[in-house]
PDB file of C-alpha atoms in Angstrom:
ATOM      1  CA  UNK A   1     111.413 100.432 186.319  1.00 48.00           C
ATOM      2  CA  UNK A   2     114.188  98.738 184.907  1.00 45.00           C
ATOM      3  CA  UNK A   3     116.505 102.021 184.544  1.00 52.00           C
ATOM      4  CA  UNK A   4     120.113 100.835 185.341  1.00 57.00           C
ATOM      5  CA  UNK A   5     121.730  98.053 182.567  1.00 59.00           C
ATOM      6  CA  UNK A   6     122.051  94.870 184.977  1.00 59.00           C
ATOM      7  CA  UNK A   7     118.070  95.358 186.175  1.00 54.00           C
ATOM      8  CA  UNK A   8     116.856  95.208 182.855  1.00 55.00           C
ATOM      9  CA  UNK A   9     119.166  92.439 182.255  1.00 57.00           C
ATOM     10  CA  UNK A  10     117.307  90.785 185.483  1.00 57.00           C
ATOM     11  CA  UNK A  11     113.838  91.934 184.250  1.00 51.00           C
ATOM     12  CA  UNK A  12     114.350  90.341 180.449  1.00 51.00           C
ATOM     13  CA  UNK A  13     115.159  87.126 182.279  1.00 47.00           C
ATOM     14  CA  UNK A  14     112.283  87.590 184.251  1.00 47.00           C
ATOM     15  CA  UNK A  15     109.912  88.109 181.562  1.00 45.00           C
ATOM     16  CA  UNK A  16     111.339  85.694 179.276  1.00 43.00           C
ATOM     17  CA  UNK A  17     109.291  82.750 180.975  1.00 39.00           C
ATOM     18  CA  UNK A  18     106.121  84.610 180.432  1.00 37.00           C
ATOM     19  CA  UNK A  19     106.962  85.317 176.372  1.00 38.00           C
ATOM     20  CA  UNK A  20     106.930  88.900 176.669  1.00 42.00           C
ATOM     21  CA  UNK A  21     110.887  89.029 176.271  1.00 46.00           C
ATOM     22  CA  UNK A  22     112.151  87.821 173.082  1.00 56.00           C
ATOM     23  CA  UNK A  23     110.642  91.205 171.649  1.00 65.00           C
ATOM     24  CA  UNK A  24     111.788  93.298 174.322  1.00 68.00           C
ATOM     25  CA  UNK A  25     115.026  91.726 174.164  1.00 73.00           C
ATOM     26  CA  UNK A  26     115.541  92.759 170.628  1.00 77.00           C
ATOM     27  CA  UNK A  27     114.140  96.375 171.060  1.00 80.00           C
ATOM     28  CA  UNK A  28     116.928  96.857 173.829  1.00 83.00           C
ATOM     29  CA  UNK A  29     119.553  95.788 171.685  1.00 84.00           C
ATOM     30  CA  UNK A  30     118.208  97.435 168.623  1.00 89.00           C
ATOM     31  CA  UNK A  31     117.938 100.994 170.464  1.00 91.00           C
ATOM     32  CA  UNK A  32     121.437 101.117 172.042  1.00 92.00           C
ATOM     33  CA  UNK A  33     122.834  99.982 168.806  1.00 95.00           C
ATOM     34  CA  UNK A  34     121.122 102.558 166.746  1.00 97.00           C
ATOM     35  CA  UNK A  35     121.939 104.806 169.237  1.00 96.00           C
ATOM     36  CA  UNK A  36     125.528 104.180 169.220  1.00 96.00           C
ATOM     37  CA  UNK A  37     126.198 103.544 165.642  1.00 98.00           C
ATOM     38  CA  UNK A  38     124.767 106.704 164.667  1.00 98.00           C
ATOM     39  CA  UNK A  39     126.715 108.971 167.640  1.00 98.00           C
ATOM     40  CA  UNK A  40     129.580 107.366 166.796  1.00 97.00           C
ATOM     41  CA  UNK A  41     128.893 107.794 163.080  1.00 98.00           C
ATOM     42  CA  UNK A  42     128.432 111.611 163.666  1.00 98.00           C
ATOM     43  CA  UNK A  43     131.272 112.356 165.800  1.00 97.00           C
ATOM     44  CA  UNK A  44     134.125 109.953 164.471  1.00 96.00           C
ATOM     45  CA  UNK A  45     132.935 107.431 161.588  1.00 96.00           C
ATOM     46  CA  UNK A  46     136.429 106.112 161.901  1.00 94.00           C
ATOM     47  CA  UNK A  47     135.835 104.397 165.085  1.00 96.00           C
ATOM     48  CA  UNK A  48     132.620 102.409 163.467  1.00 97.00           C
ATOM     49  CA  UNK A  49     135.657 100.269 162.287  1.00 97.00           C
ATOM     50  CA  UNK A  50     134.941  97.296 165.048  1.00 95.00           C
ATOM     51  CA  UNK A  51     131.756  96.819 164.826  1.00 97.00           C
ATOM     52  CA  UNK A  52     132.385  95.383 161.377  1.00 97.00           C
ATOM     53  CA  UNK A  53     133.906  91.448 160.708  1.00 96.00           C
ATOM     54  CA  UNK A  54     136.194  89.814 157.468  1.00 95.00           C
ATOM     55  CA  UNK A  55     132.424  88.863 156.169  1.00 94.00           C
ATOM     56  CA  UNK A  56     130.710  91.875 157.280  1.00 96.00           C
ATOM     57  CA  UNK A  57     128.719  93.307 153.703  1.00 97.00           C
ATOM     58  CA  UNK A  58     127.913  97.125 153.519  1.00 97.00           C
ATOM     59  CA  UNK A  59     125.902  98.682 150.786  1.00 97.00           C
ATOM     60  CA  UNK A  60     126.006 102.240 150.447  1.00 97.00           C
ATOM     61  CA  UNK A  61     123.795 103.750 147.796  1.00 96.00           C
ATOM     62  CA  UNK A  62     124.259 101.361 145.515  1.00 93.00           C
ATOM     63  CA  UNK A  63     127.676 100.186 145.790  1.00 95.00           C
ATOM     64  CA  UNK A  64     129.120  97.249 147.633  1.00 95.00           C
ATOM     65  CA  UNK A  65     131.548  96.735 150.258  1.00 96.00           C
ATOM     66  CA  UNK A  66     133.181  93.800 151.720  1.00 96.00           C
ATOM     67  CA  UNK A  67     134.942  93.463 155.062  1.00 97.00           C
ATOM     68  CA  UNK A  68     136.236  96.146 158.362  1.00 97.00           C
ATOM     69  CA  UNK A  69     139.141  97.591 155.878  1.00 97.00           C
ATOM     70  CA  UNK A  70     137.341  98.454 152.546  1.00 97.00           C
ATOM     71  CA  UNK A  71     134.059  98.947 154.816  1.00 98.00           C
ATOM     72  CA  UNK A  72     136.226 101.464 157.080  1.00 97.00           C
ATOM     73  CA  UNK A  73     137.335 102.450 154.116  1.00 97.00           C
ATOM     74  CA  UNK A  74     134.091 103.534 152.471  1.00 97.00           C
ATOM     75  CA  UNK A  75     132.634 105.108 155.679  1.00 97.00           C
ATOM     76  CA  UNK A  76     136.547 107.513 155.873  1.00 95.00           C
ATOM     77  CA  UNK A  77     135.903 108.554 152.272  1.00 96.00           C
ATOM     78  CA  UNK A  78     132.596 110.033 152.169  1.00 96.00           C
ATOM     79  CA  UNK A  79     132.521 113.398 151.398  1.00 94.00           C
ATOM     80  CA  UNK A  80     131.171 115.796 153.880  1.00 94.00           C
ATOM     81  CA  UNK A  81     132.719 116.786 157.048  1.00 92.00           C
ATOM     82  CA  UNK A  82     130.078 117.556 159.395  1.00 96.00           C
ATOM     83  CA  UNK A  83     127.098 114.764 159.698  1.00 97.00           C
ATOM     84  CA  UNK A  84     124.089 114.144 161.803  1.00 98.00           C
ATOM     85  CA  UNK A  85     121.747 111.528 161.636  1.00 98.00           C
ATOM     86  CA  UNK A  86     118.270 112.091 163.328  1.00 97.00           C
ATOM     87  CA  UNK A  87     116.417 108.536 163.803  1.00 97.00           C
ATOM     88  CA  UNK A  88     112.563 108.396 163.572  1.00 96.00           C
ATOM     89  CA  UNK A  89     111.697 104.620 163.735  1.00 96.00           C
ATOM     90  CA  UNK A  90     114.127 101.784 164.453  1.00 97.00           C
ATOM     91  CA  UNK A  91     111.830  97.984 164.025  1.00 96.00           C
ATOM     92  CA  UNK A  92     114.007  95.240 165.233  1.00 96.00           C
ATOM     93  CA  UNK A  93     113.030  91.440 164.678  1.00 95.00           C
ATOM     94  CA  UNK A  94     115.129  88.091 165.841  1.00 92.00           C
ATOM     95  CA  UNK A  95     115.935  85.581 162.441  1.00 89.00           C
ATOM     96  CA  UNK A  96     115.069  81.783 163.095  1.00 80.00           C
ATOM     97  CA  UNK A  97     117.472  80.246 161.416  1.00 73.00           C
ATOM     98  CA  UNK A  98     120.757  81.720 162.842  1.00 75.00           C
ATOM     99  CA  UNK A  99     121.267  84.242 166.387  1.00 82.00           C
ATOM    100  CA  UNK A 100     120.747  87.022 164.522  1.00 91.00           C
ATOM    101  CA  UNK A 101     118.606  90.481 164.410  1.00 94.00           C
ATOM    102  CA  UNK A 102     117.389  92.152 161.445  1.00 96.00           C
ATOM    103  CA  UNK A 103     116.831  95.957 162.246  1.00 97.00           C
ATOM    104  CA  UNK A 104     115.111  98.668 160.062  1.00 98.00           C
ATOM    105  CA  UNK A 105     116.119 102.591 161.126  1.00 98.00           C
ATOM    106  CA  UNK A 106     114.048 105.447 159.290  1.00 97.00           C
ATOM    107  CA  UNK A 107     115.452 108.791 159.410  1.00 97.00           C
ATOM    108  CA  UNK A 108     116.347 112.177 158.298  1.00 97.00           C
ATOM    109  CA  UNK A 109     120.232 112.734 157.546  1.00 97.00           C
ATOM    110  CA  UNK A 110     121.964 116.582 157.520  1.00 97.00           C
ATOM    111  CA  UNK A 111     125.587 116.194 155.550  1.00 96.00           C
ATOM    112  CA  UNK A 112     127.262 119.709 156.085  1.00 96.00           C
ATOM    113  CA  UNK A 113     125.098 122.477 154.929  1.00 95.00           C
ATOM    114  CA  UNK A 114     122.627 120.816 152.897  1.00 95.00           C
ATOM    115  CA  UNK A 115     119.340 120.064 153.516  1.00 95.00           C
ATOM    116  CA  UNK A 116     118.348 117.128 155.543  1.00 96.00           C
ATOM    117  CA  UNK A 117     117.407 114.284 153.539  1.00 96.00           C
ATOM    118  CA  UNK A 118     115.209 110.785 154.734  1.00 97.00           C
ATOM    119  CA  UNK A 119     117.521 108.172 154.649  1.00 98.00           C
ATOM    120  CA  UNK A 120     116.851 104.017 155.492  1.00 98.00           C
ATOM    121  CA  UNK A 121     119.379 101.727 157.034  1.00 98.00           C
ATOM    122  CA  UNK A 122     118.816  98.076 157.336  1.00 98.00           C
ATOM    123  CA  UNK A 123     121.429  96.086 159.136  1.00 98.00           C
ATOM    124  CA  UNK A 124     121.710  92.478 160.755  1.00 96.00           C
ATOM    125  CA  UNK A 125     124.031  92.018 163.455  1.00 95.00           C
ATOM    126  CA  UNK A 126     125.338  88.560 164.967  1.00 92.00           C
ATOM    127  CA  UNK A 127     126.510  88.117 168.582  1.00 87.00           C
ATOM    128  CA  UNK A 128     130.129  87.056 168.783  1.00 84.00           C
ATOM    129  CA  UNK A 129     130.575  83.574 170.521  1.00 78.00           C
ATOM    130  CA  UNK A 130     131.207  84.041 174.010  1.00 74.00           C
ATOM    131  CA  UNK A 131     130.863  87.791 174.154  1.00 77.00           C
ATOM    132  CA  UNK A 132     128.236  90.236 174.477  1.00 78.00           C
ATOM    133  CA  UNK A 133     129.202  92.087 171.440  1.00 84.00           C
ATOM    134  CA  UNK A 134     126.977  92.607 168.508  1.00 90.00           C
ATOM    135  CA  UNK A 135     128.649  93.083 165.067  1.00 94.00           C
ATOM    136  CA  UNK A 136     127.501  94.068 161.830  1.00 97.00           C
ATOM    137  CA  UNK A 137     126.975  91.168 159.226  1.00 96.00           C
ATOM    138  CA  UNK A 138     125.341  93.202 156.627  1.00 97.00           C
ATOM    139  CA  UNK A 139     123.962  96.342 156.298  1.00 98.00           C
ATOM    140  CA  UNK A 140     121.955  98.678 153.763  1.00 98.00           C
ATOM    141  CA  UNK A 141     122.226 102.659 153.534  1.00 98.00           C
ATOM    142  CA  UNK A 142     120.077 104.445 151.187  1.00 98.00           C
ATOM    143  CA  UNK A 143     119.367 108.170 151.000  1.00 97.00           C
ATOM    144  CA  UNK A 144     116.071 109.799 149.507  1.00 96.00           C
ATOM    145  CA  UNK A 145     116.789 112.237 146.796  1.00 88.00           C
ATOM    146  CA  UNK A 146     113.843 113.460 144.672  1.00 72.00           C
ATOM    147  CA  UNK A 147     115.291 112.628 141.487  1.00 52.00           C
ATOM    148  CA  UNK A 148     115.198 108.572 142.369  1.00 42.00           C
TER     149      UNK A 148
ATOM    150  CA  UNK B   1     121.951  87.360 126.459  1.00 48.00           C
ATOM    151  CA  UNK B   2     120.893  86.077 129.791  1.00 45.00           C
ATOM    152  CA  UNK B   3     117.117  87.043 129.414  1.00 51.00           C
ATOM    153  CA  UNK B   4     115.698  83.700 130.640  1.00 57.00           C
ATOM    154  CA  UNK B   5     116.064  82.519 134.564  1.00 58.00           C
ATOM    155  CA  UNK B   6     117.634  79.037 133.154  1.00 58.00           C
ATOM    156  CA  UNK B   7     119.733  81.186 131.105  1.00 54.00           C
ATOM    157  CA  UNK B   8     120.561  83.605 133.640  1.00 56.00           C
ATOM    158  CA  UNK B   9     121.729  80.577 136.237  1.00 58.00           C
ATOM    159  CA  UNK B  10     123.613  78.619 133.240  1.00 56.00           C
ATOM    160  CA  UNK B  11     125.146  82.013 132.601  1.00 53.00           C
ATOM    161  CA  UNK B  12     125.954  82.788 136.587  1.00 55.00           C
ATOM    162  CA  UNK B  13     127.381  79.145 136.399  1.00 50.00           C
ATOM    163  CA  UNK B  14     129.715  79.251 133.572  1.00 50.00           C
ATOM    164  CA  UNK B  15     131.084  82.864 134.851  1.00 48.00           C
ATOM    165  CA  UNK B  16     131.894  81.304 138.366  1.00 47.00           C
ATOM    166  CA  UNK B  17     135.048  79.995 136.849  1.00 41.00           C
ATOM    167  CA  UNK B  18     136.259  83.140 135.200  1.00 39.00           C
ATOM    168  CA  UNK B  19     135.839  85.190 137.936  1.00 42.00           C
ATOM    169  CA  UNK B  20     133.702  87.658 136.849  1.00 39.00           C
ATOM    170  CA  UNK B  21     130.037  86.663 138.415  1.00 37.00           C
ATOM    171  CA  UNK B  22     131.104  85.080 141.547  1.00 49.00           C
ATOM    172  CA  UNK B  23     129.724  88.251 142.497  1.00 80.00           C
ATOM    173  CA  UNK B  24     127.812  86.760 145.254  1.00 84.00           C
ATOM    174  CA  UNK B  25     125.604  90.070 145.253  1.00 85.00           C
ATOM    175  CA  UNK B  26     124.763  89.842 141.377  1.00 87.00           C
ATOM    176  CA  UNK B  27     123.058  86.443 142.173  1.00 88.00           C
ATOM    177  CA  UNK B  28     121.404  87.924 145.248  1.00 91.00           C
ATOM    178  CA  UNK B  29     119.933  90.874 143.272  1.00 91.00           C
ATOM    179  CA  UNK B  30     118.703  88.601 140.357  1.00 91.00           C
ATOM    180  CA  UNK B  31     117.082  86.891 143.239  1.00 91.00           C
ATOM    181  CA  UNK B  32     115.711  90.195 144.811  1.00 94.00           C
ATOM    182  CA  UNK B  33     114.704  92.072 141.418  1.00 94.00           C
ATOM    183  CA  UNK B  34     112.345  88.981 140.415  1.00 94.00           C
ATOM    184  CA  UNK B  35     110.917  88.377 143.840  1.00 96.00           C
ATOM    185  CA  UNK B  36     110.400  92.178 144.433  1.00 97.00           C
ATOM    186  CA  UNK B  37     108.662  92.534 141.226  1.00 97.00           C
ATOM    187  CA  UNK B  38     106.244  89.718 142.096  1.00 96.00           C
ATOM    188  CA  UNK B  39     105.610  90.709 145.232  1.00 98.00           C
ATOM    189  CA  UNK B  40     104.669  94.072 144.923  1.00 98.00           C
ATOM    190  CA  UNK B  41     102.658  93.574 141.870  1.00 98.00           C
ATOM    191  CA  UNK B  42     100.894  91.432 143.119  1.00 97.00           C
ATOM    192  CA  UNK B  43     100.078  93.469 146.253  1.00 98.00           C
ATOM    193  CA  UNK B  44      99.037  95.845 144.431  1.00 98.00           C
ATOM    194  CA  UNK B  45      96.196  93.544 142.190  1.00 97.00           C
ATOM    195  CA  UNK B  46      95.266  91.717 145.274  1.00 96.00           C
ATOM    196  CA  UNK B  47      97.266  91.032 148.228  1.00 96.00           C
ATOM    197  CA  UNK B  48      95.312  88.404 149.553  1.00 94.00           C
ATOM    198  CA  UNK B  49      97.308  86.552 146.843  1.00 96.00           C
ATOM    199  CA  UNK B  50     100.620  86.705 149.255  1.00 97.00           C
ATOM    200  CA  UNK B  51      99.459  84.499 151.633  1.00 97.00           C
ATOM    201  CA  UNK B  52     101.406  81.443 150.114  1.00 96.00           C
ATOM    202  CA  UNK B  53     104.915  83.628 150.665  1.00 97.00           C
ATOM    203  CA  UNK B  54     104.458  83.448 154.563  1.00 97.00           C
ATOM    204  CA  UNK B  55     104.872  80.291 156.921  1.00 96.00           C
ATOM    205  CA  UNK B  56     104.191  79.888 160.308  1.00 95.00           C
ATOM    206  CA  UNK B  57     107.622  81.620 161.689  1.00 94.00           C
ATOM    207  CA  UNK B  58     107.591  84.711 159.196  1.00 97.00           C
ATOM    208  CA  UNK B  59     107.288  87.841 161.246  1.00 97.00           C
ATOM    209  CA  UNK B  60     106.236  90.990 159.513  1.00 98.00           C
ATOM    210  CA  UNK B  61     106.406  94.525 161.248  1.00 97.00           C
ATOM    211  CA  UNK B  62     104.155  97.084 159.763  1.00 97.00           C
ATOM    212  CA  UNK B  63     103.978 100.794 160.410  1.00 96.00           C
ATOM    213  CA  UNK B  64     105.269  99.243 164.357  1.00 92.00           C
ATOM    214  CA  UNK B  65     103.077  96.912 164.619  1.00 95.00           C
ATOM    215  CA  UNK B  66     104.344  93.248 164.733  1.00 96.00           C
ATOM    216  CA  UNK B  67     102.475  89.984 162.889  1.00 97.00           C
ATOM    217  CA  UNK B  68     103.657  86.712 163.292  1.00 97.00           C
ATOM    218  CA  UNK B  69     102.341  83.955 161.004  1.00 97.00           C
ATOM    219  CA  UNK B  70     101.205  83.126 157.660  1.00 97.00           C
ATOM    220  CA  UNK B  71      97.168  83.769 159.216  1.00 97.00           C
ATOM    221  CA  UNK B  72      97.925  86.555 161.309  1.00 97.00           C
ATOM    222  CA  UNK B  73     100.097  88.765 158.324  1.00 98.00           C
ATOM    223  CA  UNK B  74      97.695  87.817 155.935  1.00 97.00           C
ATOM    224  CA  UNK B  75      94.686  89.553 157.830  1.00 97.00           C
ATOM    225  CA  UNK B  76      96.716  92.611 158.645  1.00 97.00           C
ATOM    226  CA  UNK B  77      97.208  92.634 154.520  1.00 97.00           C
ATOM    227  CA  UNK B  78      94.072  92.477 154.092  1.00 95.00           C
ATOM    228  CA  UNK B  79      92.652  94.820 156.872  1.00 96.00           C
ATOM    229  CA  UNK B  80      94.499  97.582 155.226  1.00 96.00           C
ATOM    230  CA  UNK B  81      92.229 100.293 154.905  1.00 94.00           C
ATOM    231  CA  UNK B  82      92.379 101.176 151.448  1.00 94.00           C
ATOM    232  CA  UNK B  83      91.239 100.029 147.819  1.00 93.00           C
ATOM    233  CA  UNK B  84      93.643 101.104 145.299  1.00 96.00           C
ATOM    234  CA  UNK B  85      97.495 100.970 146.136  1.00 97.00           C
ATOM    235  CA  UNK B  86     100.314 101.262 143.938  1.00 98.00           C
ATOM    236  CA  UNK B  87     104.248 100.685 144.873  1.00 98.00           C
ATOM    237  CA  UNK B  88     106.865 102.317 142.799  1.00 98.00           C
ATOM    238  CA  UNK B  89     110.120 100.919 143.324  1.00 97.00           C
ATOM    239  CA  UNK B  90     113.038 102.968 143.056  1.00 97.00           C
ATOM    240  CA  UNK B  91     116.168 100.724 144.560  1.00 97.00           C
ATOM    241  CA  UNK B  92     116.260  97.433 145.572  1.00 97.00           C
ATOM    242  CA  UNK B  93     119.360  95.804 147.721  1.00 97.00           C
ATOM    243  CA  UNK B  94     120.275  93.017 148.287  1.00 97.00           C
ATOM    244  CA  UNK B  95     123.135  90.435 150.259  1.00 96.00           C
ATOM    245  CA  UNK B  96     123.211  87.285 150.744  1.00 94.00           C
ATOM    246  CA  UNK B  97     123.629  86.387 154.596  1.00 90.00           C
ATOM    247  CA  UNK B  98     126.873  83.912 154.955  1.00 81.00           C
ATOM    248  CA  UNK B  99     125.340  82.421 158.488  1.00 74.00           C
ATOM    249  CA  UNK B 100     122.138  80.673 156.933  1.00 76.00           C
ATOM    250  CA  UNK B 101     120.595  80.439 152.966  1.00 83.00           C
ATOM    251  CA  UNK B 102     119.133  83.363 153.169  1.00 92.00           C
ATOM    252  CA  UNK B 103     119.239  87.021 151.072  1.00 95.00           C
ATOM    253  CA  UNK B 104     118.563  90.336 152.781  1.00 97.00           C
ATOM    254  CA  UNK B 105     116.463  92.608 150.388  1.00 97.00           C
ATOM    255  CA  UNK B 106     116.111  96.370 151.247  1.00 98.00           C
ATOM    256  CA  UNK B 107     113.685  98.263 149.112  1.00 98.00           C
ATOM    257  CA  UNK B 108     113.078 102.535 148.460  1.00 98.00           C
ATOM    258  CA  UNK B 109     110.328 103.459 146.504  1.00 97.00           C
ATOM    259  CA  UNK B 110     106.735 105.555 146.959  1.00 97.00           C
ATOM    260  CA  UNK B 111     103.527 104.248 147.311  1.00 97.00           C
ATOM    261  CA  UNK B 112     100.192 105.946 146.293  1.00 97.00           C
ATOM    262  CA  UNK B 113      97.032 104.521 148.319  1.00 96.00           C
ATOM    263  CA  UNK B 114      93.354 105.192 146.864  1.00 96.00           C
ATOM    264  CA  UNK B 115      93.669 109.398 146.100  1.00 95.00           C
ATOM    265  CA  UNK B 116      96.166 110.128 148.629  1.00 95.00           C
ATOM    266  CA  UNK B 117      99.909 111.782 147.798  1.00 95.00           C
ATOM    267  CA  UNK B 118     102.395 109.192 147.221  1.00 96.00           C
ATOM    268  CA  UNK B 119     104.605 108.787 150.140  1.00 96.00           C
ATOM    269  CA  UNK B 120     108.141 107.527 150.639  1.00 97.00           C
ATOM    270  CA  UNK B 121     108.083 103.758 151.921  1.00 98.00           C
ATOM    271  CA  UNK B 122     110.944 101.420 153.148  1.00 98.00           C
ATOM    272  CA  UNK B 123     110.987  97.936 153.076  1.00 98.00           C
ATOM    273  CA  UNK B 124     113.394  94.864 154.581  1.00 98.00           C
ATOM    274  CA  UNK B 125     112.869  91.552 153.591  1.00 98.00           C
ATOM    275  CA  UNK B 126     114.727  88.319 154.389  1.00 97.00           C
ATOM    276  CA  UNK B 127     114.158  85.167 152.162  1.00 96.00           C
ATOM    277  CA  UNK B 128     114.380  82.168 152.550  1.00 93.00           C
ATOM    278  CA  UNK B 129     114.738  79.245 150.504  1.00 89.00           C
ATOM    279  CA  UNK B 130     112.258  76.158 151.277  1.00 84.00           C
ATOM    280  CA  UNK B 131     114.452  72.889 151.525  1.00 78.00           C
ATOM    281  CA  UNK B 132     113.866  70.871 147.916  1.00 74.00           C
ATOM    282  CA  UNK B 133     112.329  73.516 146.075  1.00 77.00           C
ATOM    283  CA  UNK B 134     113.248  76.845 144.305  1.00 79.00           C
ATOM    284  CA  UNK B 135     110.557  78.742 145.980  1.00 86.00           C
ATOM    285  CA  UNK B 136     111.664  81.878 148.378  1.00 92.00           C
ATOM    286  CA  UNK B 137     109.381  82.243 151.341  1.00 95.00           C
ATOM    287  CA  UNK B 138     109.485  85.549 153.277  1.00 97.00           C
ATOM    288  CA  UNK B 139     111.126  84.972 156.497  1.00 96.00           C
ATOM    289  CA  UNK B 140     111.067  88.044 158.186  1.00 97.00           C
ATOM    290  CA  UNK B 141     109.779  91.534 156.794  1.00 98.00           C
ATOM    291  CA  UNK B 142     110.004  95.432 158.008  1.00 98.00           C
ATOM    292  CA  UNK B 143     107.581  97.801 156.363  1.00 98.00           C
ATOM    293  CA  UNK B 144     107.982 101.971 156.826  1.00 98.00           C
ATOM    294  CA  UNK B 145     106.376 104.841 155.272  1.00 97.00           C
ATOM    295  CA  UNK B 146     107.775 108.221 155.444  1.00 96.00           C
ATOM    296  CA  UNK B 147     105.034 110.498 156.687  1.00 88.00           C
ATOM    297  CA  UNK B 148     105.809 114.130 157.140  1.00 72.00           C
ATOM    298  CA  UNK B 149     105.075 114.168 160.876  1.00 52.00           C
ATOM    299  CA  UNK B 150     107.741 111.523 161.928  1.00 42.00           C
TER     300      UNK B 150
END
């Protein structure tokens, strides 16, 4: 069912009268993000750089980041050359109070030759007005180390 | 110095002007640290007790499955199938969101249930504050553990 982009468009409006939707709304959105945030991440972390707004907040292991520059910034300085992200769980929900998702990604992370570590990413993204782009307003990065 | 909340927020207030605490994340994480704290301790003595955090919109995803409501998230608590828990904490994160009063929280940490090995959990939160009080209610809330066979 649904395969190609525009019928799953037509099948979420579908299902939206019968309250299935909101959730599968936010799953769609959640999984192609993930997805591309974490290719893109892997193959060229410089290009992550428009996703990310003059509010946008990043945390990454502790220390925070404000805005695409010192964000892009961040991301361009980390230390290892080769990266891969493998994701095991992504949980999205919609907020209330604003158009917003909160999403939760679980995951194991390989940084050149070392081993793979689990990592968790939190982020929120807001839809631009008038576009059908998500961008990240905040987002959370921690890695699991066995001496935390 | 700033060891008691009223303290701490006369503190916050009187560094807004020089500069130094505007740090709109150090407020968040005195925020985060307290409720964190609470809520997991208490969890852990008797999570019945956390029923008064939820309201009817909070939506709580748990090991994938989704809860929505005070009633519904409180049975799922509840329901949990064991006797003894215990969370460790080891970070706790936290922003506040610019589009609505509200702080993200993400938490790292292990959790040991009855005899088991601890595991590796993950946990989101967004809080909100109720209009007119200083209470935080738990809007929306993402729970993971790390189990060797994901």
């Amino acid at each position: 069912m649904c395969i190609l982009k525009f019928s799953a468009m037509l099948c979420i409006a579908f299902f939206i009268g019968s309250g299935i939707a909101t959730d599968i709304h936010d799953k769609v959105i959640a999984s192609s993000f993930v997805k591309q945030y974490y290719q893109t991440f892997d193959e060229n972390r410089s290009h992550l750089a428009m996703l990310y707004r003059e509010n946008s907040q990043l945390h990454f292991e502790g220390t925070v980041h404000t805005g695409r520059e010192e964000i892009s910034q961040k991301l361009k300085s980390l230390p290892f050359n080769k990266v891969q992200h493998t994701v095991s769980t992504v949980d999205a929900q919609p907020m209330i109070t604003s158009q917003a998702v909160v999403l939760a990604v679980t995951g194991q992370l390989k940084a050149d030759d070392d081993l793979p570590h689990y990592f968790s990413e939190t982020f929120i993204l807001l839809q631009e007005n008038g576009s059908n782009s998500w961008v990240i307003s905040n987002q959370i990065f921690r890695l699991y180390l066995h001496n935390h």
